[in-house]
Amino acid sequence: MNHYETVFILNPVLSEDQIKETVKKYEDFLVSNGAKMIAKEDWGLKKLAYPIQNKKSGFYHLFEYTVPGEVINALEVEFRRDERFMRYLTVALDKHAISWAERRRVKLKQKA
């Protein structure tokens, strides 16, 4: 089981319900493939540095989870098939990134 973090940008024309449905769909996809969700964050609507698909903004989301490595390829294939996704990035976290993410989560909880 490797530790991963995925950030994805959803199309800004989606309604709030469509966004929640999309996030839930991919969270369920990961859990059904043996993932353990560690953190899930909604960063909201953000302006993009450059236009993607003629859009100047997008809804950002972050998943942090542990899962067997072979599931990542299947997840990214699903992302490519879904037109609601504008961009995505999945990275494997090393021990330093894991500790940084933990400190970041603690700091976010203290602010809330």
PDB file of C-alpha atoms in Angstrom:
ATOM      1  CA  MET A   1       0.000   0.000   0.000  1.00  0.00           C
ATOM      2  CA  ASN A   2       1.527   3.263  -1.158  1.00  0.00           C
ATOM      3  CA  HIS A   3       0.588   6.722   0.025  1.00  0.00           C
ATOM      4  CA  TYR A   4      -0.767   9.015  -2.734  1.00  0.00           C
ATOM      5  CA  GLU A   5      -2.174  12.484  -3.157  1.00  0.00           C
ATOM      6  CA  THR A   6      -4.374  13.466  -6.103  1.00  0.00           C
ATOM      7  CA  VAL A   7      -5.356  17.021  -6.966  1.00  0.00           C
ATOM      8  CA  PHE A   8      -7.935  17.514  -9.693  1.00  0.00           C
ATOM      9  CA  ILE A   9      -9.698  20.459 -11.323  1.00  0.00           C
ATOM     10  CA  LEU A  10     -13.361  20.154 -12.233  1.00  0.00           C
ATOM     11  CA  ASN A  11     -15.147  22.169 -14.920  1.00  0.00           C
ATOM     12  CA  PRO A  12     -16.496  25.490 -13.525  1.00  0.00           C
ATOM     13  CA  VAL A  13     -19.877  25.155 -15.280  1.00  0.00           C
ATOM     14  CA  LEU A  14     -20.890  22.259 -13.007  1.00  0.00           C
ATOM     15  CA  SER A  15     -23.522  22.835 -10.344  1.00  0.00           C
ATOM     16  CA  GLU A  16     -22.797  22.237  -6.656  1.00  0.00           C
ATOM     17  CA  ASP A  17     -24.723  18.933  -6.784  1.00  0.00           C
ATOM     18  CA  GLN A  18     -22.812  17.741  -9.852  1.00  0.00           C
ATOM     19  CA  ILE A  19     -19.505  18.522  -8.149  1.00  0.00           C
ATOM     20  CA  LYS A  20     -20.480  16.623  -4.995  1.00  0.00           C
ATOM     21  CA  GLU A  21     -21.690  13.691  -7.105  1.00  0.00           C
ATOM     22  CA  THR A  22     -18.417  13.595  -9.073  1.00  0.00           C
ATOM     23  CA  VAL A  23     -16.242  13.749  -5.953  1.00  0.00           C
ATOM     24  CA  LYS A  24     -18.345  11.033  -4.285  1.00  0.00           C
ATOM     25  CA  LYS A  25     -18.122   8.821  -7.397  1.00  0.00           C
ATOM     26  CA  TYR A  26     -14.319   8.852  -7.421  1.00  0.00           C
ATOM     27  CA  GLU A  27     -14.040   8.530  -3.654  1.00  0.00           C
ATOM     28  CA  ASP A  28     -16.258   5.428  -3.886  1.00  0.00           C
ATOM     29  CA  PHE A  29     -14.145   4.157  -6.807  1.00  0.00           C
ATOM     30  CA  LEU A  30     -10.999   4.368  -4.672  1.00  0.00           C
ATOM     31  CA  VAL A  31     -12.598   2.783  -1.590  1.00  0.00           C
ATOM     32  CA  SER A  32     -14.071  -0.062  -3.665  1.00  0.00           C
ATOM     33  CA  ASN A  33     -10.561  -0.769  -4.985  1.00  0.00           C
ATOM     34  CA  GLY A  34      -9.101  -1.083  -1.501  1.00  0.00           C
ATOM     35  CA  ALA A  35      -8.071   2.501  -0.750  1.00  0.00           C
ATOM     36  CA  LYS A  36      -8.051   3.991   2.717  1.00  0.00           C
ATOM     37  CA  MET A  37      -9.012   7.679   2.495  1.00  0.00           C
ATOM     38  CA  ILE A  38      -6.838   9.809   4.762  1.00  0.00           C
ATOM     39  CA  ALA A  39      -7.975  13.303   3.809  1.00  0.00           C
ATOM     40  CA  LYS A  40     -10.336  14.965   1.374  1.00  0.00           C
ATOM     41  CA  GLU A  41     -10.311  18.721   0.768  1.00  0.00           C
ATOM     42  CA  ASP A  42     -12.439  21.066  -1.309  1.00  0.00           C
ATOM     43  CA  TRP A  43     -10.357  24.090  -2.272  1.00  0.00           C
ATOM     44  CA  GLY A  44     -13.254  25.746  -4.092  1.00  0.00           C
ATOM     45  CA  LEU A  45     -13.373  27.790  -7.277  1.00  0.00           C
ATOM     46  CA  LYS A  46      -9.949  29.153  -8.195  1.00  0.00           C
ATOM     47  CA  LYS A  47      -8.710  31.225 -11.090  1.00  0.00           C
ATOM     48  CA  LEU A  48      -6.372  29.322 -13.412  1.00  0.00           C
ATOM     49  CA  ALA A  49      -2.938  30.651 -14.401  1.00  0.00           C
ATOM     50  CA  TYR A  50      -3.801  30.027 -18.061  1.00  0.00           C
ATOM     51  CA  PRO A  51      -6.998  28.953 -19.870  1.00  0.00           C
ATOM     52  CA  ILE A  52      -7.759  25.233 -20.020  1.00  0.00           C
ATOM     53  CA  GLN A  53     -10.475  24.215 -22.505  1.00  0.00           C
ATOM     54  CA  ASN A  54     -11.290  27.959 -22.847  1.00  0.00           C
ATOM     55  CA  LYS A  55     -12.117  28.138 -19.107  1.00  0.00           C
ATOM     56  CA  LYS A  56     -10.417  30.642 -16.787  1.00  0.00           C
ATOM     57  CA  SER A  57     -11.363  28.978 -13.478  1.00  0.00           C
ATOM     58  CA  GLY A  58     -12.080  25.550 -12.005  1.00  0.00           C
ATOM     59  CA  PHE A  59     -13.108  23.724  -8.841  1.00  0.00           C
ATOM     60  CA  TYR A  60     -10.074  22.248  -7.081  1.00  0.00           C
ATOM     61  CA  HIS A  61     -10.220  19.101  -4.931  1.00  0.00           C
ATOM     62  CA  LEU A  62      -7.574  17.058  -3.133  1.00  0.00           C
ATOM     63  CA  PHE A  63      -7.643  13.394  -2.091  1.00  0.00           C
ATOM     64  CA  GLU A  64      -4.979  11.854   0.145  1.00  0.00           C
ATOM     65  CA  TYR A  65      -5.132   8.069   0.444  1.00  0.00           C
ATOM     66  CA  THR A  66      -3.249   4.784   0.610  1.00  0.00           C
ATOM     67  CA  VAL A  67      -3.881   2.213  -2.092  1.00  0.00           C
ATOM     68  CA  PRO A  68      -2.027  -0.511  -4.039  1.00  0.00           C
ATOM     69  CA  GLY A  69      -0.093   1.030  -6.940  1.00  0.00           C
ATOM     70  CA  GLU A  70      -1.969  -0.746  -9.721  1.00  0.00           C
ATOM     71  CA  VAL A  71      -5.203   1.095  -8.837  1.00  0.00           C
ATOM     72  CA  ILE A  72      -3.696   4.478  -9.804  1.00  0.00           C
ATOM     73  CA  ASN A  73      -3.637   3.611 -13.502  1.00  0.00           C
ATOM     74  CA  ALA A  74      -7.311   2.616 -13.425  1.00  0.00           C
ATOM     75  CA  LEU A  75      -8.193   5.833 -11.568  1.00  0.00           C
ATOM     76  CA  GLU A  76      -6.400   8.008 -14.114  1.00  0.00           C
ATOM     77  CA  VAL A  77      -8.098   6.176 -17.002  1.00  0.00           C
ATOM     78  CA  GLU A  78     -11.446   7.031 -15.383  1.00  0.00           C
ATOM     79  CA  PHE A  79     -10.356  10.678 -15.038  1.00  0.00           C
ATOM     80  CA  ARG A  80      -9.446  10.811 -18.750  1.00  0.00           C
ATOM     81  CA  ARG A  81     -12.846   9.383 -19.756  1.00  0.00           C
ATOM     82  CA  ASP A  82     -14.827  11.901 -17.703  1.00  0.00           C
ATOM     83  CA  GLU A  83     -15.323  15.267 -19.429  1.00  0.00           C
ATOM     84  CA  ARG A  84     -15.964  16.975 -16.076  1.00  0.00           C
ATOM     85  CA  PHE A  85     -12.228  16.775 -15.308  1.00  0.00           C
ATOM     86  CA  MET A  86     -10.039  19.510 -16.757  1.00  0.00           C
ATOM     87  CA  ARG A  87      -6.740  18.408 -15.163  1.00  0.00           C
ATOM     88  CA  TYR A  88      -5.481  15.985 -12.521  1.00  0.00           C
ATOM     89  CA  LEU A  89      -2.174  15.139 -10.892  1.00  0.00           C
ATOM     90  CA  THR A  90      -1.389  12.102  -8.752  1.00  0.00           C
ATOM     91  CA  VAL A  91       1.861  11.919  -6.806  1.00  0.00           C
ATOM     92  CA  ALA A  92       3.288   9.232  -4.533  1.00  0.00           C
ATOM     93  CA  LEU A  93       4.217  10.696  -1.164  1.00  0.00           C
ATOM     94  CA  ASP A  94       7.527   9.873   0.503  1.00  0.00           C
ATOM     95  CA  LYS A  95       8.019   9.964   4.277  1.00  0.00           C
ATOM     96  CA  HIS A  96       8.828  13.684   4.266  1.00  0.00           C
ATOM     97  CA  ALA A  97       5.754  14.587   2.210  1.00  0.00           C
ATOM     98  CA  ILE A  98       3.573  12.435   4.460  1.00  0.00           C
ATOM     99  CA  SER A  99       4.792  14.243   7.582  1.00  0.00           C
ATOM    100  CA  TRP A 100       4.354  17.628   5.857  1.00  0.00           C
ATOM    101  CA  ALA A 101       0.779  16.725   4.844  1.00  0.00           C
ATOM    102  CA  GLU A 102       0.032  15.661   8.431  1.00  0.00           C
ATOM    103  CA  ARG A 103       1.351  18.974   9.808  1.00  0.00           C
ATOM    104  CA  ARG A 104      -0.674  20.847   7.170  1.00  0.00           C
ATOM    105  CA  ARG A 105      -3.888  19.027   8.167  1.00  0.00           C
ATOM    106  CA  VAL A 106      -3.291  19.814  11.845  1.00  0.00           C
ATOM    107  CA  LYS A 107      -2.714  23.481  11.019  1.00  0.00           C
ATOM    108  CA  LEU A 108      -5.921  23.603   8.932  1.00  0.00           C
ATOM    109  CA  LYS A 109      -7.915  22.054  11.796  1.00  0.00           C
ATOM    110  CA  GLN A 110      -6.570  24.660  14.210  1.00  0.00           C
ATOM    111  CA  LYS A 111      -7.664  27.490  11.882  1.00  0.00           C
ATOM    112  CA  ALA A 112     -11.186  26.112  11.579  1.00  0.00           C
TER     113      ALA A 112
END
